[in-house]
Amino acid sequence: MTSPDFEAFYYNDIRIDTIDQHYHPHYEFYFFLEGNVKYTVDGISYDLKPGDFLLIPPNKTHGPNIMDNEIPYCRFVLWLDNDFFNKLANISEDIKFGMEYSSKNKIYKYHLEYIQYNDLLGNFLDLWHEYNENRAFKSTTITNFIVTIILKINRIIYESGIQRTSVPKKELYTLIFDYINSNITSDLTLENIASHFFVSKYYVSHIFKDNLGISLHQYIIKKRLHACRSAIATGEPITIVAEKFGFADYTSFFRAFKKEYGLSPKDYQKEKMLK
């Protein structure tokens, strides 16, 4: 590396026969755009398609096998010095997730969906433009682009469901039930629940719908309405009860309660207090 912290490359090669297998002491983020190429990392060979992304930890032997050198071999490559990468990781442990996962599980290739591909391509183009300009605050701006790229890749890996808990599906479903019941007054968003159990939002949504037949959101609403009904029956102020159990908008609470129980909250309270 010629830069002390990072180097960025954009290659568009044609009619090259071979690139030797090699290794280096820095981190490599490799974004494949075009070509007929097989790529080997740490002895594992991958058929590359546009939108594939490689995470290559330090000192892992890697390199391409060009299957057709008449087709342009096009890619972005980002190198990060080990010390620089660790400095970023000291700011946030999230930086290390993708590389650590790749090393531990020997999974070095990830595929981006169409929207993800174009989003990340835009980030690399911004990085490449900044890298080749001489503008104020260049180093800091490039660092921000690098952090954005790393975190987007890490999130894609995380949310793809690759990192799933070792808890069996049925048991995880039960644990989510228990968590909701114990935290019914908390901010129970899909994102928060997925994060708590270290699984993807997609995974939580589907195991819940498959087991119960309603969405996670519908179940939480029903549980909150049930808690509100019990509290209202004891004479607690209705607006305070609604807010306590997660209904910030009283109109929405009123409609949901009446739809669920056939009475308005006030009428229900009157009925119970007369008994």
CSV table of C-alpha atoms in Angstrom, one decimal:
chain,number,residue,atom,x,y,z
A,1,MET,CA,0.0,0.0,0.0
A,2,THR,CA,1.2,3.5,-0.8
A,3,SER,CA,-1.2,5.3,1.5
A,4,PRO,CA,-0.7,4.7,5.2
A,5,ASP,CA,-4.4,4.0,5.8
A,6,PHE,CA,-6.3,3.0,2.6
A,7,GLU,CA,-6.1,2.6,-1.1
A,8,ALA,CA,-9.0,2.5,-3.6
A,9,PHE,CA,-8.9,1.0,-7.1
A,10,TYR,CA,-11.2,0.8,-10.1
A,11,TYR,CA,-10.1,-1.8,-12.7
A,12,ASN,CA,-11.5,-2.4,-16.2
A,13,ASP,CA,-9.2,-5.0,-17.8
A,14,ILE,CA,-9.5,-6.8,-21.0
A,15,ARG,CA,-7.3,-9.5,-22.6
A,16,ILE,CA,-5.4,-10.3,-19.5
A,17,ASP,CA,-4.7,-14.0,-19.1
A,18,THR,CA,-3.8,-14.5,-15.4
A,19,ILE,CA,-3.4,-12.8,-12.1
A,20,ASP,CA,-1.4,-14.8,-9.7
A,21,GLN,CA,-2.8,-15.9,-6.4
A,22,HIS,CA,-1.4,-13.6,-3.7
A,23,TYR,CA,-1.9,-12.4,-0.1
A,24,HIS,CA,-1.2,-9.2,1.8
A,25,PRO,CA,-1.4,-7.9,5.4
A,26,HIS,CA,-4.3,-5.6,4.9
A,27,TYR,CA,-8.1,-5.9,4.6
A,28,GLU,CA,-9.7,-6.1,1.1
A,29,PHE,CA,-13.2,-5.2,0.1
A,30,TYR,CA,-13.8,-6.3,-3.4
A,31,PHE,CA,-16.9,-5.3,-5.5
A,32,PHE,CA,-17.4,-7.3,-8.7
A,33,LEU,CA,-19.1,-5.5,-11.6
A,34,GLU,CA,-18.5,-7.5,-14.8
A,35,GLY,CA,-16.6,-10.4,-16.3
A,36,ASN,CA,-16.4,-14.1,-16.6
A,37,VAL,CA,-14.4,-14.9,-13.5
A,38,LYS,CA,-13.9,-17.5,-10.9
A,39,TYR,CA,-12.4,-16.2,-7.7
A,40,THR,CA,-10.6,-18.2,-5.0
A,41,VAL,CA,-10.2,-17.1,-1.4
A,42,ASP,CA,-8.5,-19.3,1.2
A,43,GLY,CA,-8.9,-22.3,-1.1
A,44,ILE,CA,-12.6,-21.7,-1.7
A,45,SER,CA,-13.6,-21.0,-5.3
A,46,TYR,CA,-16.6,-18.8,-6.3
A,47,ASP,CA,-18.3,-18.2,-9.6
A,48,LEU,CA,-18.7,-14.4,-9.6
A,49,LYS,CA,-21.8,-12.6,-10.8
A,50,PRO,CA,-22.3,-8.8,-11.1
A,51,GLY,CA,-23.2,-7.6,-7.6
A,52,ASP,CA,-21.1,-10.1,-5.8
A,53,PHE,CA,-19.0,-8.8,-2.9
A,54,LEU,CA,-15.9,-10.3,-1.4
A,55,LEU,CA,-14.6,-9.7,2.1
A,56,ILE,CA,-11.0,-10.8,2.3
A,57,PRO,CA,-9.3,-10.7,5.7
A,58,PRO,CA,-5.5,-10.1,6.0
A,59,ASN,CA,-3.1,-12.9,4.9
A,60,LYS,CA,-5.8,-15.0,3.1
A,61,THR,CA,-4.5,-16.2,-0.3
A,62,HIS,CA,-6.8,-15.1,-3.0
A,63,GLY,CA,-7.0,-14.3,-6.7
A,64,PRO,CA,-9.1,-14.6,-9.9
A,65,ASN,CA,-9.2,-17.2,-12.6
A,66,ILE,CA,-10.2,-15.4,-15.8
A,67,MET,CA,-12.4,-17.7,-17.8
A,68,ASP,CA,-12.9,-15.4,-20.9
A,69,ASN,CA,-10.4,-12.6,-21.3
A,70,GLU,CA,-12.5,-11.0,-24.2
A,71,ILE,CA,-15.1,-9.9,-21.6
A,72,PRO,CA,-14.0,-6.9,-19.6
A,73,TYR,CA,-13.0,-7.7,-16.1
A,74,CYS,CA,-14.4,-4.8,-14.0
A,75,ARG,CA,-14.3,-4.3,-10.3
A,76,PHE,CA,-13.8,-1.9,-7.4
A,77,VAL,CA,-11.2,-2.8,-4.8
A,78,LEU,CA,-10.7,-1.1,-1.4
A,79,TRP,CA,-7.7,-1.9,0.8
A,80,LEU,CA,-7.6,-0.9,4.5
A,81,ASP,CA,-4.4,-0.9,6.6
A,82,ASN,CA,-4.7,-3.2,9.6
A,83,ASP,CA,-4.1,-0.4,12.1
A,84,PHE,CA,-6.6,1.9,10.3
A,85,PHE,CA,-9.2,-0.8,10.4
A,86,ASN,CA,-8.7,-1.3,14.1
A,87,LYS,CA,-9.0,2.4,14.7
A,88,LEU,CA,-12.4,2.4,13.0
A,89,ALA,CA,-13.3,-0.7,15.1
A,90,ASN,CA,-12.3,1.0,18.3
A,91,ILE,CA,-15.0,3.7,17.5
A,92,SER,CA,-17.6,1.0,16.9
A,93,GLU,CA,-17.4,-2.8,17.2
A,94,ASP,CA,-20.0,-2.9,14.3
A,95,ILE,CA,-17.1,-2.3,11.9
A,96,LYS,CA,-15.6,-5.8,12.6
A,97,PHE,CA,-18.7,-7.8,12.2
A,98,GLY,CA,-18.4,-8.8,8.5
A,99,MET,CA,-14.7,-9.6,8.5
A,100,GLU,CA,-15.0,-11.5,11.7
A,101,TYR,CA,-17.9,-13.5,10.4
A,102,SER,CA,-16.1,-14.3,7.1
A,103,SER,CA,-13.0,-15.5,8.9
A,104,LYS,CA,-14.8,-17.6,11.4
A,105,ASN,CA,-17.2,-19.2,9.0
A,106,LYS,CA,-15.0,-19.2,5.9
A,107,ILE,CA,-17.7,-17.4,3.9
A,108,TYR,CA,-16.1,-14.7,1.8
A,109,LYS,CA,-18.6,-14.0,-1.0
A,110,TYR,CA,-22.0,-12.3,-0.6
A,111,HIS,CA,-24.5,-11.4,-3.3
A,112,LEU,CA,-26.3,-8.0,-3.4
A,113,GLU,CA,-29.8,-7.6,-4.6
A,114,TYR,CA,-30.6,-5.1,-7.3
A,115,ILE,CA,-31.4,-2.2,-5.0
A,116,GLN,CA,-28.4,-3.0,-2.7
A,117,TYR,CA,-26.1,-3.3,-5.7
A,118,ASN,CA,-27.0,0.1,-7.1
A,119,ASP,CA,-26.9,1.7,-3.7
A,120,LEU,CA,-23.4,0.4,-2.9
A,121,LEU,CA,-22.2,1.2,-6.5
A,122,GLY,CA,-23.2,4.8,-5.8
A,123,ASN,CA,-21.1,4.8,-2.6
A,124,PHE,CA,-18.1,3.3,-4.4
A,125,LEU,CA,-18.4,5.9,-7.2
A,126,ASP,CA,-18.5,8.7,-4.6
A,127,LEU,CA,-15.5,7.2,-2.9
A,128,TRP,CA,-13.6,6.9,-6.2
A,129,HIS,CA,-14.4,10.4,-7.2
A,130,GLU,CA,-13.2,11.8,-3.9
A,131,TYR,CA,-10.1,9.6,-3.9
A,132,ASN,CA,-9.0,11.1,-7.2
A,133,GLU,CA,-9.7,14.7,-6.3
A,134,ASN,CA,-7.7,17.1,-4.2
A,135,ARG,CA,-10.3,18.8,-2.1
A,136,ALA,CA,-10.5,20.1,1.4
A,137,PHE,CA,-11.2,17.5,4.1
A,138,LYS,CA,-10.4,14.8,1.7
A,139,SER,CA,-9.2,12.2,4.2
A,140,THR,CA,-12.1,12.6,6.5
A,141,THR,CA,-14.6,12.5,3.7
A,142,ILE,CA,-13.1,9.3,2.3
A,143,THR,CA,-13.1,7.8,5.8
A,144,ASN,CA,-16.9,8.5,6.0
A,145,PHE,CA,-17.5,6.8,2.7
A,146,ILE,CA,-15.4,3.8,3.8
A,147,VAL,CA,-17.4,3.5,7.1
A,148,THR,CA,-20.7,3.8,5.2
A,149,ILE,CA,-19.6,1.0,2.7
A,150,ILE,CA,-18.5,-1.3,5.5
A,151,LEU,CA,-21.6,-0.8,7.6
A,152,LYS,CA,-23.9,-1.4,4.6
A,153,ILE,CA,-22.1,-4.6,3.8
A,154,ASN,CA,-22.2,-5.7,7.4
A,155,ARG,CA,-25.9,-5.0,7.6
A,156,ILE,CA,-26.7,-6.9,4.4
A,157,ILE,CA,-24.8,-9.9,5.9
A,158,TYR,CA,-26.6,-9.6,9.2
A,159,GLU,CA,-30.1,-9.1,7.9
A,160,SER,CA,-29.8,-11.8,5.3
A,161,GLY,CA,-30.3,-14.3,8.1
A,162,ILE,CA,-26.8,-15.8,7.8
A,163,GLN,CA,-26.2,-15.0,11.5
A,164,ARG,CA,-29.0,-16.8,13.1
A,165,THR,CA,-29.3,-17.8,16.7
A,166,SER,CA,-28.5,-21.5,17.5
A,167,VAL,CA,-31.9,-21.6,19.3
A,168,PRO,CA,-34.3,-23.9,17.3
A,169,LYS,CA,-37.1,-22.2,15.4
A,170,LYS,CA,-39.9,-23.3,17.7
A,171,GLU,CA,-38.0,-22.3,20.8
A,172,LEU,CA,-37.2,-18.9,19.4
A,173,TYR,CA,-40.8,-18.3,18.7
A,174,THR,CA,-41.6,-19.1,22.4
A,175,LEU,CA,-38.8,-16.8,23.6
A,176,ILE,CA,-40.3,-13.9,21.5
A,177,PHE,CA,-43.7,-14.5,23.1
A,178,ASP,CA,-42.1,-14.4,26.6
A,179,TYR,CA,-40.1,-11.2,25.7
A,180,ILE,CA,-43.2,-9.4,24.4
A,181,ASN,CA,-45.3,-10.4,27.5
A,182,SER,CA,-42.5,-9.2,29.8
A,183,ASN,CA,-41.9,-5.9,28.0
A,184,ILE,CA,-45.4,-4.9,26.9
A,185,THR,CA,-44.9,-1.3,28.0
A,186,SER,CA,-41.6,-1.0,26.1
A,187,ASP,CA,-40.9,0.0,22.5
A,188,LEU,CA,-41.6,-3.3,20.9
A,189,THR,CA,-40.7,-2.6,17.3
A,190,LEU,CA,-39.8,-5.4,14.8
A,191,GLU,CA,-36.3,-3.9,14.6
A,192,ASN,CA,-35.8,-3.9,18.4
A,193,ILE,CA,-37.0,-7.5,18.8
A,194,ALA,CA,-34.9,-8.8,15.9
A,195,SER,CA,-31.9,-7.0,17.4
A,196,HIS,CA,-32.5,-8.4,20.9
A,197,PHE,CA,-32.5,-12.0,19.5
A,198,PHE,CA,-29.7,-11.4,17.0
A,199,VAL,CA,-31.8,-12.4,14.0
A,200,SER,CA,-33.1,-10.7,10.9
A,201,LYS,CA,-36.4,-8.8,10.8
A,202,TYR,CA,-37.5,-11.1,7.9
A,203,TYR,CA,-36.8,-14.1,10.1
A,204,VAL,CA,-38.8,-12.8,13.1
A,205,SER,CA,-41.8,-11.8,10.9
A,206,HIS,CA,-42.0,-15.2,9.1
A,207,ILE,CA,-41.7,-17.5,12.1
A,208,PHE,CA,-44.3,-15.5,13.9
A,209,LYS,CA,-46.8,-15.5,11.0
A,210,ASP,CA,-46.2,-19.1,10.4
A,211,ASN,CA,-46.9,-20.2,14.0
A,212,LEU,CA,-49.7,-17.8,15.0
A,213,GLY,CA,-51.3,-16.8,11.7
A,214,ILE,CA,-51.1,-13.1,12.4
A,215,SER,CA,-48.3,-10.6,12.1
A,216,LEU,CA,-46.0,-9.7,15.0
A,217,HIS,CA,-47.5,-6.2,15.0
A,218,GLN,CA,-51.1,-7.5,15.2
A,219,TYR,CA,-50.1,-9.8,18.1
A,220,ILE,CA,-48.5,-6.9,20.0
A,221,ILE,CA,-51.6,-4.7,19.5
A,222,LYS,CA,-53.8,-7.5,20.8
A,223,LYS,CA,-51.6,-8.0,23.9
A,224,ARG,CA,-51.6,-4.2,24.6
A,225,LEU,CA,-55.3,-3.9,24.2
A,226,HIS,CA,-55.8,-6.8,26.6
A,227,ALA,CA,-53.5,-5.1,29.2
A,228,CYS,CA,-55.4,-1.8,28.7
A,229,ARG,CA,-58.7,-3.6,29.2
A,230,SER,CA,-57.6,-5.1,32.5
A,231,ALA,CA,-56.2,-1.8,33.8
A,232,ILE,CA,-59.3,0.2,32.7
A,233,ALA,CA,-61.6,-2.3,34.5
A,234,THR,CA,-59.9,-1.4,37.8
A,235,GLY,CA,-60.8,2.3,37.3
A,236,GLU,CA,-57.4,3.6,36.1
A,237,PRO,CA,-57.6,6.8,33.9
A,238,ILE,CA,-58.1,5.7,30.3
A,239,THR,CA,-55.7,8.2,28.7
A,240,ILE,CA,-52.9,7.3,31.1
A,241,VAL,CA,-53.5,3.5,30.6
A,242,ALA,CA,-53.4,3.9,26.8
A,243,GLU,CA,-50.1,5.8,26.9
A,244,LYS,CA,-48.6,3.4,29.4
A,245,PHE,CA,-49.2,0.5,27.1
A,246,GLY,CA,-47.8,2.0,24.0
A,247,PHE,CA,-50.7,3.9,22.4
A,248,ALA,CA,-49.3,7.4,21.8
A,249,ASP,CA,-52.3,8.4,19.7
A,250,TYR,CA,-55.6,8.2,21.7
A,251,THR,CA,-57.8,8.2,18.5
A,252,SER,CA,-56.0,5.1,17.2
A,253,PHE,CA,-56.3,3.4,20.6
A,254,PHE,CA,-60.0,4.2,20.8
A,255,ARG,CA,-60.7,2.7,17.3
A,256,ALA,CA,-58.6,-0.4,18.0
A,257,PHE,CA,-60.2,-1.0,21.4
A,258,LYS,CA,-63.8,-0.6,20.1
A,259,LYS,CA,-63.0,-2.9,17.1
A,260,GLU,CA,-61.6,-5.6,19.4
A,261,TYR,CA,-64.2,-5.5,22.2
A,262,GLY,CA,-67.3,-3.9,20.7
A,263,LEU,CA,-67.4,-1.0,23.2
A,264,SER,CA,-65.5,2.2,23.6
A,265,PRO,CA,-62.9,2.3,26.5
A,266,LYS,CA,-65.2,4.7,28.5
A,267,ASP,CA,-68.3,2.5,28.0
A,268,TYR,CA,-66.3,-0.6,28.9
A,269,GLN,CA,-65.0,1.0,32.1
A,270,LYS,CA,-68.5,2.1,33.1
A,271,GLU,CA,-69.9,-1.3,32.6
A,272,LYS,CA,-67.2,-2.9,34.7
A,273,MET,CA,-67.4,-0.3,37.5
A,274,LEU,CA,-71.1,-0.9,37.8
A,275,LYS,CA,-70.6,-4.6,38.5
